mmCIF file of C-alpha atoms in Angstrom:
data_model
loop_
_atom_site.group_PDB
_atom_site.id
_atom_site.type_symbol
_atom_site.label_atom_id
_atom_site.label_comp_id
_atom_site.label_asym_id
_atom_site.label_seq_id
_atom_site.Cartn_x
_atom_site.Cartn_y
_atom_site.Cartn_z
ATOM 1 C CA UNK A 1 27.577 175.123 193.934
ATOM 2 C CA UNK A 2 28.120 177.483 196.769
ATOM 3 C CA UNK A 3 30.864 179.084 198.330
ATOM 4 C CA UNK A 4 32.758 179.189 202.082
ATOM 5 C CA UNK A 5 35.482 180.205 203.536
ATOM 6 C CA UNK A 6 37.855 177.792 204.809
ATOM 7 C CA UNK A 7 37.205 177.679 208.389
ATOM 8 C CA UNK A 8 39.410 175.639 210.598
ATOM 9 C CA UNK A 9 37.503 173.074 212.726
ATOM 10 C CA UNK A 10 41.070 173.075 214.845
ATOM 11 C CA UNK A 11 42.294 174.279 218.149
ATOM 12 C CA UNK A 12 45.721 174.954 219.064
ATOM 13 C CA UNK A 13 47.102 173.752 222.289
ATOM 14 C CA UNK A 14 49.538 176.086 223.130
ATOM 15 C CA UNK A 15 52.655 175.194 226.012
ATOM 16 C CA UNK A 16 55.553 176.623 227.620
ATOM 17 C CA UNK A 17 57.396 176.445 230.569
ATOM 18 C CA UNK A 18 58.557 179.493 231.572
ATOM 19 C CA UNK A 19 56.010 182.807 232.360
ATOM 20 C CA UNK A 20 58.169 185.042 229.991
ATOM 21 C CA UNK A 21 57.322 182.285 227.264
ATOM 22 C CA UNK A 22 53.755 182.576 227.178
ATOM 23 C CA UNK A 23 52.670 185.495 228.911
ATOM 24 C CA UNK A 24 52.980 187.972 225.838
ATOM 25 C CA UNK A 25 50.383 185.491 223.996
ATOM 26 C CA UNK A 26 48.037 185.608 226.952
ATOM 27 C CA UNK A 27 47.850 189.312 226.923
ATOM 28 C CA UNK A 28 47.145 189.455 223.044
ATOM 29 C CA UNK A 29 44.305 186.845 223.334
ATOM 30 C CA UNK A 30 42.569 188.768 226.361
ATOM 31 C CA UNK A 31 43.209 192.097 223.925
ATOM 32 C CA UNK A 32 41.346 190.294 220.993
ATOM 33 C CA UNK A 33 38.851 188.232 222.571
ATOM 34 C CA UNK A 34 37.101 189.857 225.251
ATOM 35 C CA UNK A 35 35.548 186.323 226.208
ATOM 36 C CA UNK A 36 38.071 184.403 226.347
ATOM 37 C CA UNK A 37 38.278 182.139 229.882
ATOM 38 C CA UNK A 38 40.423 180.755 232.216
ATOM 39 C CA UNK A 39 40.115 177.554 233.793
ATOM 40 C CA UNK A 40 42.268 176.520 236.457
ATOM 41 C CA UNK A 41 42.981 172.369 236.683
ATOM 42 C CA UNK A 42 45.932 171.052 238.778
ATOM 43 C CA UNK A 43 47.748 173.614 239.386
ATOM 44 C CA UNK A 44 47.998 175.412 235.847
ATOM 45 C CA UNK A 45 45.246 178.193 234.320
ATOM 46 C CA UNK A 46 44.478 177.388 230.852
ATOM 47 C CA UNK A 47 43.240 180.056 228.630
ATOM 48 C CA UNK A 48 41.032 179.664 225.885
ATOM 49 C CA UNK A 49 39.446 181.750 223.599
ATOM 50 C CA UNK A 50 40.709 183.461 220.103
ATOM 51 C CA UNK A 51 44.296 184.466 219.044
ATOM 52 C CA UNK A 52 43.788 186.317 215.584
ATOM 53 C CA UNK A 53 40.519 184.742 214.852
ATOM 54 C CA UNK A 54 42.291 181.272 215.647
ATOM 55 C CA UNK A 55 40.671 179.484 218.658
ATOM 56 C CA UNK A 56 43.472 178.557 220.808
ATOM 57 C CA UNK A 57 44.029 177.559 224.265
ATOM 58 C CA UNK A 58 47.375 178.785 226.387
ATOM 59 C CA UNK A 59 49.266 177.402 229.511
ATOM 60 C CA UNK A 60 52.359 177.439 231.617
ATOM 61 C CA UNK A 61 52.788 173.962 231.663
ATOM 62 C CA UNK A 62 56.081 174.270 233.742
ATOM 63 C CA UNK A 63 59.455 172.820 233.503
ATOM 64 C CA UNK A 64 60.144 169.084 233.123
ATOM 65 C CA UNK A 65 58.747 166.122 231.256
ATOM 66 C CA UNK A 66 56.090 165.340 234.068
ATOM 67 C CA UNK A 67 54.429 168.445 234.144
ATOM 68 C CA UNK A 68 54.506 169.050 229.979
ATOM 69 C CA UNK A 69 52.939 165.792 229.931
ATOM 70 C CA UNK A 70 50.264 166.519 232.562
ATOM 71 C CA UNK A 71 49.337 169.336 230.938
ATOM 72 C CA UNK A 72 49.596 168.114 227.287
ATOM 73 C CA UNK A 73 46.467 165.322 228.239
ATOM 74 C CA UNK A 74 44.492 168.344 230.099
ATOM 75 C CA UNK A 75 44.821 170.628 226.796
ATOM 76 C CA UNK A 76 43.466 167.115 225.226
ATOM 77 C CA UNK A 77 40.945 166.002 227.197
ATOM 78 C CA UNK A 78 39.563 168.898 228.659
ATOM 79 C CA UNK A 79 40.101 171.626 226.122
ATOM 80 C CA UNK A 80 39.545 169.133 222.760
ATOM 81 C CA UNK A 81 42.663 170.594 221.229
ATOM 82 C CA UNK A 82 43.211 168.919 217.721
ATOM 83 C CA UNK A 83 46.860 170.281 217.578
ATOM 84 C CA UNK A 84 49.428 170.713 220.401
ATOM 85 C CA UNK A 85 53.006 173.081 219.859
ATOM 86 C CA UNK A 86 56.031 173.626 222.969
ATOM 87 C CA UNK A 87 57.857 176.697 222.498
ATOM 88 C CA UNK A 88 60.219 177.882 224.533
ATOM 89 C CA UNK A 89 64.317 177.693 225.178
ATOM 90 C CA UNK A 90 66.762 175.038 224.432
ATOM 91 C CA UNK A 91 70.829 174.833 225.016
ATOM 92 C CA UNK A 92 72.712 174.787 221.416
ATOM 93 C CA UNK A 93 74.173 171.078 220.683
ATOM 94 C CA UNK A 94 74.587 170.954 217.225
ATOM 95 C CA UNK A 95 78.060 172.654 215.514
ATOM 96 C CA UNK A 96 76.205 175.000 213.960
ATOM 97 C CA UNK A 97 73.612 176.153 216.606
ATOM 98 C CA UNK A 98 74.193 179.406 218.005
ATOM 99 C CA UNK A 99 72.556 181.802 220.547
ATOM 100 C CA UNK A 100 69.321 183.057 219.083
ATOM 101 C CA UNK A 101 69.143 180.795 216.239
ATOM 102 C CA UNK A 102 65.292 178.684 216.529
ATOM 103 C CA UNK A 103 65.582 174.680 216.068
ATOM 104 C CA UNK A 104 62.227 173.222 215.242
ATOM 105 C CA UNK A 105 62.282 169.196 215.771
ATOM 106 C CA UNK A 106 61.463 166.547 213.048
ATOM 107 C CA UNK A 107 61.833 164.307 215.652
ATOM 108 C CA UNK A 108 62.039 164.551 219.673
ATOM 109 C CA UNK A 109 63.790 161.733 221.883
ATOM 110 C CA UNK A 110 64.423 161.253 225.594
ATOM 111 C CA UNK A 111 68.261 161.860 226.353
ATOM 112 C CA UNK A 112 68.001 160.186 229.947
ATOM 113 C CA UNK A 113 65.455 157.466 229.114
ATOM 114 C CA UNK A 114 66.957 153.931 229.494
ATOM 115 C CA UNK A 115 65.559 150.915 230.302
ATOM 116 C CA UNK A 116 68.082 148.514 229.885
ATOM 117 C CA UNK A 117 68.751 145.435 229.524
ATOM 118 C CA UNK A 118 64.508 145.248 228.779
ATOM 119 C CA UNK A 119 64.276 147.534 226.300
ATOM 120 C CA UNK A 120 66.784 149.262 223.886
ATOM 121 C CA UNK A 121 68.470 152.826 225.199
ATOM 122 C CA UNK A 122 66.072 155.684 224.900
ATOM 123 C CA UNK A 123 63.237 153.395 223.876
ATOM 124 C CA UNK A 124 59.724 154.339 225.327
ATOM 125 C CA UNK A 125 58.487 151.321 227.106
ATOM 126 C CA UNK A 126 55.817 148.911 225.468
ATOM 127 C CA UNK A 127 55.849 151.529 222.595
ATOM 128 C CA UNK A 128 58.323 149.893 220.190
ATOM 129 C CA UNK A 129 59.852 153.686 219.412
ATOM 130 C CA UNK A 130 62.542 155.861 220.809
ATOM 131 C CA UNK A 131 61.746 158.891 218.200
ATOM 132 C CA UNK A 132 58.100 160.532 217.724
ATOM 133 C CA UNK A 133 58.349 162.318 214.303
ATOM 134 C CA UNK A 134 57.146 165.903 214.843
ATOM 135 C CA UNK A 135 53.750 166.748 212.326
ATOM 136 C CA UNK A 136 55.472 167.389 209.082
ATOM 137 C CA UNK A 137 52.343 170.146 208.123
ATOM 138 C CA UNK A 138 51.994 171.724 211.373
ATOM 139 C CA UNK A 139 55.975 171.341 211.547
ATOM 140 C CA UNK A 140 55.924 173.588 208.036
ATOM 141 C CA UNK A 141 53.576 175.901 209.344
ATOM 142 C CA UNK A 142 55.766 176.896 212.616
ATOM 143 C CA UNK A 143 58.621 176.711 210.102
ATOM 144 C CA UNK A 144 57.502 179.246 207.506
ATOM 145 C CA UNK A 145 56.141 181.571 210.798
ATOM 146 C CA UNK A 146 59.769 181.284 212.028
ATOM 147 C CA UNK A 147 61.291 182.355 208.654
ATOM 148 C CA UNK A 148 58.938 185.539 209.046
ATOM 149 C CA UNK A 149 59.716 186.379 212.040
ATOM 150 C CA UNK A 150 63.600 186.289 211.784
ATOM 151 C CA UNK A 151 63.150 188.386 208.696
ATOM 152 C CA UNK A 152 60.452 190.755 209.489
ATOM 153 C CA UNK A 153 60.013 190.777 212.971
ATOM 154 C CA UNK A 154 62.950 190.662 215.472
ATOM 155 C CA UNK A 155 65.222 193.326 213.790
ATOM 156 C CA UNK A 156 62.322 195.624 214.585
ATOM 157 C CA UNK A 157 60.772 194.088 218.367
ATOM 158 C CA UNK A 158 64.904 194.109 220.100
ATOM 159 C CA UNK A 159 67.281 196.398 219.538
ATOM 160 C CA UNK A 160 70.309 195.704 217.712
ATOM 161 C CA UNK A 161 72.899 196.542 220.577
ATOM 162 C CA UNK A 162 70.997 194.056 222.873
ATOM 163 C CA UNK A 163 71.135 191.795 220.298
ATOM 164 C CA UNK A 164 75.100 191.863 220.178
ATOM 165 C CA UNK A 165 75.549 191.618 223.686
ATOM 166 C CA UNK A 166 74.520 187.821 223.257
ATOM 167 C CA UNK A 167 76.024 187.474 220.140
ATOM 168 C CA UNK A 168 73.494 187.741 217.747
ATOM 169 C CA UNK A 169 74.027 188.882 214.692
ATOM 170 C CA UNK A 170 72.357 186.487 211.965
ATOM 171 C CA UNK A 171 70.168 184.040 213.544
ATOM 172 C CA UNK A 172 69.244 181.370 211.769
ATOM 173 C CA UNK A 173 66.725 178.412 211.302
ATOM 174 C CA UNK A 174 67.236 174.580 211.870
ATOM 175 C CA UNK A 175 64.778 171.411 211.672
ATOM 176 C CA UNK A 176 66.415 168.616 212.958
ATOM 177 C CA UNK A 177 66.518 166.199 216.323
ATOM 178 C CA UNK A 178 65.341 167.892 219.728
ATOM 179 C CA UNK A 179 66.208 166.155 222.617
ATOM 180 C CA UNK A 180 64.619 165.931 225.835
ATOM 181 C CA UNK A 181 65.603 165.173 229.728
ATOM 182 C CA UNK A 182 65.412 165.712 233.244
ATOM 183 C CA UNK A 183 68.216 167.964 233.988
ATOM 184 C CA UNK A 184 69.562 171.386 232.904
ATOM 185 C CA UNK A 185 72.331 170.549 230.314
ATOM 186 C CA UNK A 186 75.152 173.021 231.189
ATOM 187 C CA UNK A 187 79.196 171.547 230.777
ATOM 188 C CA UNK A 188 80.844 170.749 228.285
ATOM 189 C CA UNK A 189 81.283 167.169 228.915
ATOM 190 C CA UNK A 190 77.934 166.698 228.744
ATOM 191 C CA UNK A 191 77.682 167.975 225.310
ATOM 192 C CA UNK A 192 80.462 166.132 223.873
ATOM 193 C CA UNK A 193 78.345 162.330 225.682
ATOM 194 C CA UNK A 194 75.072 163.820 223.785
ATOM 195 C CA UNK A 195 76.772 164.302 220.498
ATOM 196 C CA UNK A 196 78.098 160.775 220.753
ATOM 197 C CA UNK A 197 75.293 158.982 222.106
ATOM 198 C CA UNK A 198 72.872 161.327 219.289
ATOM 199 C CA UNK A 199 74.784 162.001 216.314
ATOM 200 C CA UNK A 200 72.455 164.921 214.759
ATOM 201 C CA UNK A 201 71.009 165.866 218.300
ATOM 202 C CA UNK A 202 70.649 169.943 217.586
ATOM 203 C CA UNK A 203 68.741 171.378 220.523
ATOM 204 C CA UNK A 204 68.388 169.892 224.452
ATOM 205 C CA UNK A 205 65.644 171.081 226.503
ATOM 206 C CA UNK A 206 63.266 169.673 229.069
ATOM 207 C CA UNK A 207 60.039 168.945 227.953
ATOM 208 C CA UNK A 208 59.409 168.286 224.135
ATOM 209 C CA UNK A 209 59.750 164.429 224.169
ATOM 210 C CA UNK A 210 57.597 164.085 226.682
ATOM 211 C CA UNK A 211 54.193 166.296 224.931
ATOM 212 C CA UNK A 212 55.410 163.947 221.588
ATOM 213 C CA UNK A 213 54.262 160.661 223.395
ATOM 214 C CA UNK A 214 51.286 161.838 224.693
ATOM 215 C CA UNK A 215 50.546 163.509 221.350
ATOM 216 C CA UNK A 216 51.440 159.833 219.405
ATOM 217 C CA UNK A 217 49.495 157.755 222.365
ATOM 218 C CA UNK A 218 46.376 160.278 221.453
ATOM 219 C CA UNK A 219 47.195 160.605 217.893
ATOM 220 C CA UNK A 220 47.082 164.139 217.943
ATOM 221 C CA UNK A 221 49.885 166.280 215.660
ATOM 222 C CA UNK A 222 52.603 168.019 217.729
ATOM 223 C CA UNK A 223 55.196 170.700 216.995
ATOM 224 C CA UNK A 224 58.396 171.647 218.880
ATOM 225 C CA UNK A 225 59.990 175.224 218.661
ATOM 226 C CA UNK A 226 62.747 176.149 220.406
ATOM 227 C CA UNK A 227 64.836 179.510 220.847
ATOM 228 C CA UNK A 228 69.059 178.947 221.187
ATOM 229 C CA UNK A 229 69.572 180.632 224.833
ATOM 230 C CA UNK A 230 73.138 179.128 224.759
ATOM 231 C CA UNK A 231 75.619 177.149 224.267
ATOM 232 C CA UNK A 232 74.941 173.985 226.889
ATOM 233 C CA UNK A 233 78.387 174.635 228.634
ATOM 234 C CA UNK A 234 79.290 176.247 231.999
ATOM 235 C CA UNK A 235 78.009 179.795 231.032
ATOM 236 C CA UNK A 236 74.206 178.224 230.646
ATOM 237 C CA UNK A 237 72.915 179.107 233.492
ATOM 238 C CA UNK A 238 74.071 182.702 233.289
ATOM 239 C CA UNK A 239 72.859 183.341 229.419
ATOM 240 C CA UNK A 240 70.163 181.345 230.093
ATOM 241 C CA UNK A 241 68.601 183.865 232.755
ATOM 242 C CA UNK A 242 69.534 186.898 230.357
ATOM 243 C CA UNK A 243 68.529 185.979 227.253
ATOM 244 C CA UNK A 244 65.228 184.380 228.317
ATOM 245 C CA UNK A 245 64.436 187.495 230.411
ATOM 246 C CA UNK A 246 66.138 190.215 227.184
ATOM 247 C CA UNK A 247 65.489 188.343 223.781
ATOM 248 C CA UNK A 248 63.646 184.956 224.264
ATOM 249 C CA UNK A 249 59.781 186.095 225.110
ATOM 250 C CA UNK A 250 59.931 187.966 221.535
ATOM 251 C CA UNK A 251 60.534 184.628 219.634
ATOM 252 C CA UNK A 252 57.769 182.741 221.681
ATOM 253 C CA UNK A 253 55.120 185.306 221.133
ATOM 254 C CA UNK A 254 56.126 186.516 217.542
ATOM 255 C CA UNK A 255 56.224 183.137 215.475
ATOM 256 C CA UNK A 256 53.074 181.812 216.967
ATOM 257 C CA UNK A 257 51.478 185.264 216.159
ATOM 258 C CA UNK A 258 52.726 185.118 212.908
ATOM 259 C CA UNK A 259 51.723 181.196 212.274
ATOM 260 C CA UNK A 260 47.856 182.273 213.532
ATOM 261 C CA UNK A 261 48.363 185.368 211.186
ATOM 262 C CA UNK A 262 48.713 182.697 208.064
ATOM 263 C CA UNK A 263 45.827 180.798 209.219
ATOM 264 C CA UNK A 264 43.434 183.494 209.453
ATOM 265 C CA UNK A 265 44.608 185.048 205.762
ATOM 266 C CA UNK A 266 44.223 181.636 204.988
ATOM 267 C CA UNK A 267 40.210 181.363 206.499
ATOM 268 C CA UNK A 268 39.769 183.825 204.199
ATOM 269 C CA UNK A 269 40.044 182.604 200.913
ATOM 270 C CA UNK A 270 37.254 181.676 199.354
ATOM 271 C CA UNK A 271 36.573 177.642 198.022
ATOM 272 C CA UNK A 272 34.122 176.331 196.251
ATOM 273 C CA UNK A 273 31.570 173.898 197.849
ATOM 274 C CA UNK A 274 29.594 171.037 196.534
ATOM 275 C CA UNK A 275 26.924 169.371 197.781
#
């Protein structure tokens, strides 16, 4: 009997939309790995290399479900990643969502996708589903980093004042339904049709649904985390801009750094072997 450490044969695929939302991660990897690329293929620069001892690869995928998708098969096909998370910002839908709360997905579904009379509303086409469960392991993983971060992290990386000018006071964290679309969700109205049409809908965002079916079509595990920028209604687009550009990058960065953290404690414990 001999012993190893529990290396990962795994590489994170790691997507956002906006710059603020991954560039914090791209700076750490080119601070820890000094050979770390970049490759640039259509239009986005992937870099690869390793994040706290955890090979990863990082992109601005940009907004909408086209482009997560396009680059969700790149990171694939091209970069042989084994396990793909979205991070980024979402508009509060659920009653108890509030601004800086996080909302990881069990499940993602399309909000505009609708076939009908051919297939069922929100169905996928030809794929019999309208919901991709979200990895429950990897879905844990991002969970337990988000718990840390909350706790440990945030009170100390943004002050407390700019915390309260956006309301913040006790964020919290939610695993539920993430819904995805083509449009910026900002009235009321619109909220009140969701929460009718999705009964448990929490978060509504742009992309997430979209990297789930090409994650189910490849059968590779995917994760959705997404930071509570506001409320949905007609003040969106103003706390979106502040938040994202104040609070939001902080969330992005700090979970994922604190998920890689756990893996590479985890590398290190010793298990036995046989042959």
């Amino acid at each position: 009997m001999v012993f190893s450490s529990c290396a990962r044969s795994m590489t994170l695929g790691i997507l956002a939309a906006i710059h603020d939302e991954v560039d914090g991660l791209v700076a750490a990897m080119r601070h820890d790995d000094s050979r770390a690329t970049v490759r640039t293929i259509g239009m986005r620069d992937y870099y690869a290399g390793q994040l706290l001892g955890q090979p990863c690869v990082l992109v601005l995928a940009r907004m909408g479900k086209v482009a997560a998708s396009a680059t969700t098969v790149t990171l694939i096909r091209e970069f042989g990643a084994t396990q793909i998370v979205f991070t980024g910002l979402a508009g509060g839908i659920g009653a108890g969502t509030n601004v800086g709360d996080i909302v990881i997905a069990d499940r993602t579904i399309q909000h505009d996708l609708d076939a009908r009379p051919f297939f069922g509303r929100h169905e996928v086409p030809l794929l019999d589903r309208a919901e991709f469960p979200a990895d429950p392991a990897l879905t844990a993983e991002l969970e337990a980093a988000a718990r840390e971060f909350l706790q440990l992290d945030l009170p100390a990386e943004v002050p407390r004042e700019v915390l309260e000018r956006f309301g913040v006071a006790a964020p919290a964290l939610h695993h539920g339904m993430i819904a995805s679309g083509d449009q910026f969700i900002g009235s009321p109205a619109a909220v009140t049709e969701l929460r009718e049409r999705l009964p448990g809908l929490l978060a509504v965002e742009m992309e997430g649904a979209a990297v789930a079916q090409v994650c189910h079509e490849y059968g590779v595990p995917y994760a959705v985390m997404r930071t509570i920028s506001d409320r949905a209604d007609d003040s969106a687009h103003v706390d979106f801009a502040a938040f994202l550009k104040d609070v939001a990058s902080h969330y992005s960065s700090g979970v994922l750094r604190r998920l890689l953290a756990g893996r590479a404690k985890a590398d290190t414990v010793q298990t036995p072997v046989r042959f």
